[in-house]
Coordinates of C-alpha atoms and ligand atoms in Angstrom, one line a residue:
X300 CA -61.3 44.0 -5.1
X301 CA -63.0 45.4 -2.0
X302 CA -61.7 45.4 1.5
X303 CA -63.6 42.2 2.4
X304 CA -61.9 40.2 -0.3
X305 CA -58.2 39.8 -0.7
X306 CA -56.6 38.3 -3.9
X307 CA -53.0 37.1 -3.6
X308 CA -50.8 35.3 -6.0
X309 CA -50.8 31.7 -4.7
X310 CA -48.2 31.7 -2.0
X311 CA -45.0 29.6 -2.0
X312 CA -43.6 28.1 1.2
X313 CA -39.8 28.0 1.0
X314 CA -39.4 25.7 4.1
X315 CA -41.8 23.0 5.1
X316 CA -41.8 19.6 6.8
X317 CA -44.2 17.1 5.3
X318 CA -43.0 13.9 7.1
X319 CA -43.6 10.5 5.6
X320 CA -45.8 7.4 5.8
X321 CA -49.2 7.8 7.4
X322 CA -49.0 11.5 8.2
X323 CA -47.8 12.7 4.8
X324 CA -51.0 12.9 2.8
X325 CA -52.9 15.0 5.4
X326 CA -49.9 17.3 5.9
X327 CA -49.4 17.7 2.1
X328 CA -53.1 18.5 1.6
X329 CA -53.1 21.1 4.4
X330 CA -50.1 22.7 2.6
X331 CA -52.0 22.6 -0.7
X332 CA -54.8 24.6 0.9
X333 CA -52.5 27.6 1.2
X334 CA -49.6 27.1 -1.2
X335 CA -48.9 26.2 -4.8
X336 CA -45.2 25.3 -4.2
X337 CA -43.3 24.1 -1.2
X338 CA -39.7 23.6 -0.5
X339 CA -39.7 20.2 1.3
X340 CA -37.2 19.6 4.1
X341 CA -35.2 16.3 3.9
X342 CA -35.1 15.4 7.6
X343 CA -37.3 12.3 7.3
X344 CA -36.0 8.9 8.4
X345 CA -33.8 7.9 6.6
X346 CA -33.0 11.4 5.4
X347 CA -33.3 12.4 1.8
X348 CA -29.8 11.8 0.4
X349 CA -30.1 10.0 -2.9
X350 CA -31.8 10.8 -6.2
X351 CA -34.2 7.8 -6.4
X352 CA -35.4 8.4 -2.9
X353 CA -35.8 12.1 -3.6
X354 CA -37.9 11.5 -6.7
X355 CA -40.0 8.9 -4.9
X356 CA -40.7 11.3 -2.0
X357 CA -41.7 14.0 -4.4
X358 CA -44.0 11.6 -6.2
X359 CA -45.7 10.6 -3.0
X360 CA -46.2 14.3 -2.0
X361 CA -47.6 15.4 -5.4
X362 CA -49.8 12.3 -5.6
X363 CA -51.3 13.0 -2.1
X364 CA -52.0 16.7 -2.9
X365 CA -52.8 17.3 -6.5
X366 CA -51.9 20.9 -7.5
X367 CA -49.1 21.1 -5.0
X368 CA -45.6 21.3 -6.5
X369 CA -42.9 19.9 -4.3
X370 CA -39.5 21.5 -4.7
X371 CA -37.0 19.1 -3.2
X372 CA -34.0 19.3 -1.0
X373 CA -31.3 16.8 0.2
X374 CA -29.7 16.6 3.6
X375 CA -26.1 17.8 3.4
X376 CA -23.2 15.7 4.7
X377 CA -19.5 15.5 3.9
X378 CA -19.7 12.3 1.9
X379 CA -21.3 13.5 -1.4
X380 CA -19.1 13.3 -4.4
X381 CA -19.4 15.7 -7.3
X382 CA -21.2 12.9 -9.2
X383 CA -23.7 12.5 -6.4
X384 CA -24.6 16.1 -6.5
X385 CA -25.0 16.2 -10.3
X386 CA -27.3 13.2 -9.9
X387 CA -29.3 14.9 -7.2
X388 CA -29.7 18.0 -9.3
X389 CA -30.7 15.9 -12.3
X390 CA -33.4 14.3 -10.1
X391 CA -34.9 17.7 -9.3
X392 CA -33.1 18.8 -6.1
X393 CA -33.0 22.6 -5.9
X394 CA -31.2 22.9 -2.5
X395 CA -29.1 21.1 0.1
X396 CA -30.0 21.5 3.8
X397 CA -27.3 22.0 6.3
X398 CA -28.2 20.7 9.8
X399 CA -25.7 21.2 12.6
X400 CA -25.5 18.0 14.6
X401 CA -28.1 17.6 17.3
X402 CA -29.7 21.1 17.1
X403 CA -33.2 20.0 16.1
X404 CA -35.6 17.1 15.0
X405 CA -33.7 14.2 13.3
X406 CA -30.4 16.0 13.2
X407 CA -28.3 13.5 15.2
X408 CA -26.6 12.7 11.9
X409 CA -26.0 16.4 11.2
X410 CA -22.7 18.2 10.6
X411 CA -20.3 18.3 13.5
X412 CA -17.3 19.8 11.8
X413 CA -18.1 22.8 9.6
X414 CA -14.9 22.5 7.7
X415 CA -15.6 19.0 6.6
X416 CA -18.5 20.0 4.3
X417 CA -16.7 22.8 2.5
X418 CA -15.6 20.7 -0.5
X419 CA -19.3 19.6 -1.0
X420 CA -20.4 23.2 -0.6
X421 CA -17.8 24.2 -3.3
X422 CA -19.5 21.7 -5.7
X423 CA -22.9 23.1 -4.8
X424 CA -21.8 26.5 -5.8
X425 CA -20.4 25.3 -9.1
X426 CA -23.7 23.5 -9.8
X427 CA -26.0 26.3 -8.8
X428 CA -27.6 24.4 -5.9
X429 CA -28.9 26.6 -3.1
X430 CA -27.5 26.0 0.4
X431 CA -30.2 26.2 3.1
X432 CA -28.8 26.7 6.6
X433 CA -30.3 25.7 9.9
X434 CA -28.2 28.4 11.5
X435 CA -27.7 27.3 15.1
X436 CA -24.3 26.6 16.8
X437 CA -24.4 23.2 18.6
X438 CA -23.3 23.5 22.2
X439 CA -23.9 27.2 22.6
X440 CA -26.4 28.5 25.1
X441 CA -29.8 27.9 23.6
X442 CA -30.7 31.5 23.2
X443 CA -27.4 32.4 21.6
X444 CA -27.1 29.5 19.1
X445 CA -28.3 31.5 16.1
X446 CA -26.0 34.5 16.9
X447 CA -23.0 32.1 17.5
X448 CA -23.6 30.5 14.1
X449 CA -23.4 33.7 12.1
X450 CA -19.6 33.5 11.9
X451 CA -20.1 30.4 9.6
X452 CA -22.4 32.4 7.3
X453 CA -19.7 35.1 7.0
X454 CA -17.1 32.4 6.3
X455 CA -19.3 30.8 3.6
X456 CA -19.9 34.1 1.9
X457 CA -16.2 34.9 1.9
X458 CA -15.2 31.5 0.5
X459 CA -18.1 31.1 -2.0
X460 CA -19.1 34.4 -3.5
X461 CA -21.4 32.8 -6.1
X462 CA -23.1 30.4 -3.7
X463 CA -26.8 31.2 -3.0
X464 CA -27.4 30.8 0.7
X465 CA -30.7 30.9 2.7
X466 CA -30.5 31.4 6.4
X467 CA -33.6 29.6 7.5
X468 CA -36.2 30.6 10.1
X469 CA -34.5 33.8 11.5
X470 CA -35.2 34.4 15.1
X471 CA -32.9 37.2 16.2
X472 CA -32.2 40.9 15.4
X473 CA -28.6 39.9 15.0
X474 CA -29.4 37.5 12.2
X475 CA -31.7 40.1 10.5
X476 CA -28.9 42.7 10.6
X477 CA -26.3 40.1 9.3
X478 CA -28.5 39.2 6.3
X479 CA -29.2 42.9 5.5
X480 CA -25.5 43.6 5.5
X481 CA -24.4 40.5 3.4
X482 CA -24.4 40.5 -0.4
X483 CA -27.5 39.7 -2.5
X484 CA -26.4 36.0 -2.6
X485 CA -27.7 35.7 1.0
X486 CA -31.4 35.7 1.8
X487 CA -33.5 34.5 4.7
X488 CA -36.8 32.9 5.5
X489 CA -39.0 34.0 8.4
X490 CA -41.8 31.8 9.9
X491 CA -45.3 32.9 10.9
X492 CA -44.6 31.9 14.5
X493 CA -41.5 33.9 14.9
X494 CA -43.4 37.0 13.6
X495 CA -46.1 36.3 16.2
X496 CA -44.5 35.2 19.4
X497 CA -41.7 35.7 21.9
X498 CA -40.3 33.5 24.6
X499 CA -43.2 34.7 26.8
X500 CA -45.6 32.8 24.5
X501 CA -43.7 29.6 25.2
X502 CA -42.7 29.9 28.9
X503 CA -43.8 33.3 30.2
X504 CA -46.9 31.9 31.8
X505 CA -47.9 28.3 31.6
X506 CA -45.7 26.0 29.5
X507 CA -47.0 26.0 25.9
X508 CA -45.6 22.9 24.2
X509 CA -47.2 23.7 20.9
X510 CA -45.2 26.9 20.6
X511 CA -41.9 25.0 21.2
X512 CA -39.7 25.2 18.1
X513 CA -36.1 25.5 17.0
X514 CA -34.7 28.0 16.8
X515 CA -36.4 29.1 20.1
X516 CA -38.7 32.1 20.2
X517 CA -36.7 35.1 21.5
X518 CA -37.1 38.6 22.9
X519 CA -39.6 41.2 21.9
X520 CA -36.9 43.3 20.2
X521 CA -36.0 40.2 18.1
X522 CA -39.6 39.7 17.0
X523 CA -39.9 43.4 16.2
X524 CA -36.8 43.2 14.0
X525 CA -38.2 40.2 12.2
X526 CA -41.5 42.0 11.6
X527 CA -39.7 45.1 10.3
X528 CA -37.7 42.8 7.9
X529 CA -40.9 41.1 6.7
X530 CA -42.7 44.4 6.2
X531 CA -39.7 46.2 4.6
X532 CA -40.1 45.0 1.1
X533 CA -36.5 44.0 1.1
X534 CA -36.3 41.0 -1.3
X535 CA -33.8 39.2 0.9
X536 CA -36.7 38.2 3.3
X537 CA -39.5 35.8 2.3
X538 CA -41.8 33.2 3.8
X539 CA -40.7 29.8 4.9
X540 CA -43.1 28.6 7.5
X541 CA -41.0 25.8 9.0
X542 CA -44.4 24.1 9.5
X543 CA -43.4 21.0 11.5
X544 CA -46.2 18.7 12.6
X545 CA -45.7 16.4 15.5
X546 CA -48.5 14.2 16.9
X547 CA -50.0 15.7 20.1
X548 CA -48.5 13.0 22.3
X549 CA -45.0 13.8 21.0
X550 CA -45.4 17.4 22.1
X551 CA -47.4 17.0 25.4
X552 CA -44.9 14.7 27.2
X553 CA -41.8 14.9 29.4
X554 CA -39.4 15.6 26.5
X555 CA -41.4 17.3 23.8
X556 CA -40.4 17.6 20.1
X557 CA -39.7 21.0 18.6
X558 CA -42.0 22.2 15.8
X559 CA -45.0 24.4 15.2
X560 CA -47.7 23.1 12.8
X561 CA -48.6 26.3 10.9
X562 CA -49.5 25.0 7.4
X563 CA -53.3 24.9 8.0
X564 CA -53.4 28.6 9.1
X565 CA -50.3 30.3 7.7
X566 CA -51.8 32.7 5.2
X567 CA -54.9 33.9 7.1
X568 CA -52.6 34.6 10.0
X569 CA -50.1 36.5 7.9
X570 CA -52.8 38.6 6.3
X571 CA -53.9 39.5 9.9
X572 CA -50.3 40.3 10.9
X573 CA -49.5 42.4 7.8
X574 CA -52.9 44.2 8.0
X575 CA -52.4 45.1 11.6
X576 CA -49.1 46.6 10.7
X577 CA -50.6 48.5 7.7
X578 CA -48.3 46.5 5.5
X579 CA -50.7 44.5 3.4
X580 CA -49.2 46.0 0.3
X581 CA -46.0 44.1 1.1
X582 CA -47.6 40.7 1.6
X583 CA -47.7 39.5 -2.0
X584 CA -44.0 39.8 -2.6
X585 CA -43.3 38.3 0.8
X586 CA -45.4 35.2 0.3
X587 CA -45.3 34.8 -3.5
X588 CA -42.5 36.9 -5.1
X589 CA -39.1 37.3 -3.4
X590 CA -38.6 33.6 -2.7
X591 CA -39.3 32.5 -6.3
X592 CA -37.0 35.3 -7.5
X593 CA -34.2 34.2 -5.2
X594 CA -34.6 30.5 -6.2
X595 CA -34.7 31.5 -9.9
X596 CA -38.1 30.1 -10.6
X597 CA -41.0 32.0 -12.3
X598 CA -43.5 33.8 -10.1
X599 CA -46.8 32.0 -10.0
X600 CA -49.7 32.7 -12.2
X601 CA -52.2 31.2 -9.8
X602 CA -54.2 33.0 -7.2
X603 CA -55.5 32.6 -3.7
X604 CA -58.6 34.4 -2.6
X605 CA -59.4 35.2 1.0
X606 CA -62.5 36.8 2.5
X607 CA -63.0 38.7 5.6
X608 CA -65.0 36.3 7.7
X609 CA -64.5 34.5 10.9
X610 CA -62.8 31.1 10.9
X611 CA -62.6 28.9 13.9
X612 CA -59.3 27.0 13.9
X613 CA -59.8 23.4 14.9
X614 CA -58.2 22.1 18.2
X615 CA -56.6 19.3 16.3
X616 CA -55.8 18.4 12.6
X617 CA -54.6 14.9 11.7
X618 CA -53.8 14.3 15.4
X619 CA -51.6 17.5 15.5
X620 CA -52.5 20.7 17.4
X621 CA -52.1 23.5 14.8
X622 CA -50.9 27.0 15.4
X623 CA -53.8 29.2 16.7
X624 CA -55.8 26.1 17.7
X625 CA -59.1 27.2 19.2
X626 CA -58.7 30.8 18.1
X627 CA -61.0 32.6 15.7
X628 CA -59.2 34.2 12.8
X629 CA -60.5 37.2 10.8
X630 CA -59.8 35.8 7.3
X631 CA -60.9 32.7 5.6
X632 CA -59.5 31.1 2.4
X633 CA -62.2 30.8 -0.3
X634 CA -62.2 27.3 -1.9
Ligands
DOR411 O1 -39.0 23.4 15.4 C1 -38.4 22.8 14.5 N1 -39.0 21.6 14.0 N2 -37.3 23.2 13.9 C2 -36.6 22.5 13.0 O2 -35.6 23.0 12.6 C3 -37.1 21.2 12.6 C4 -38.5 21.0 12.8 C5 -38.9 19.5 12.7 O3 -38.5 18.8 11.8 O4 -39.7 19.1 13.6
ZN412 ZN1 -37.4 23.2 9.5

């Protein structure tokens, strides 16, 4: 290796939205340009809740993007029986996703009453299914939703000491500190956009709808805490991009959808971020090590090669404005 070539183990994305129908193939192929394995979120319509549907969704993704392995999730609700969960696990589900009601895209049917899902969570613990949390408290002030949700994470850890929990897309220093202090059963994903941006990049100057996501971008000290966590080499923190494509018209409108489309650019941007922080030696574990270890799957034996050359990010991909659209990045993925 020389300093103009970077060889990484092929990254895993432990949090991605691939949608359905017409958009799916292009989004899955973009993911496959950067990742070997992706943990696919279940908030399609109708949501992924049953084994047949989960297997069919996985089949569609893997058919659209050969070489991409889809790790599947189901959307948590209070109605699952033990039998339902056993069947989901047998169908290939690795995790259940907890969406509080109304906090983000397609979460109107999310969980209103935290206590109501605890029996289902108890079964997930018994079966070894991972619990992925969208950790925002409905009804709280928008910048405080993550902090206000942390009490539920503490309650879950106290009740279910063997349950593996992933607090998704961290956005605050409070959440970083909570995850650091909690036992090894609790880990967290951090997105590319939360490492890059603060609220200023959304509303500090002109309104930037393509930087609008949930949880919201926060203060500089929050971003700095997220960066320190990602660069720390602590195995609790690993990549989940929360890449969430919405067609341009759904973002540039009076009530725009939340989501940043980072899949086409995630790894070149992360190389840049880690390199600027002199933390390139921490990147491989962050993108292709700690997540697999936590989920209990083997580390990849495949590779991704990047070269130091300019890459102009297109203004639009499949009708979606990607992260860093119109910018020139310093690293290119070799195909
Ligand atoms: O910004 C977001 N977009 N956050 C989420 O939690 C969901 C996602 C989506 O599905 O669009
Ligand atoms: Zn998400």
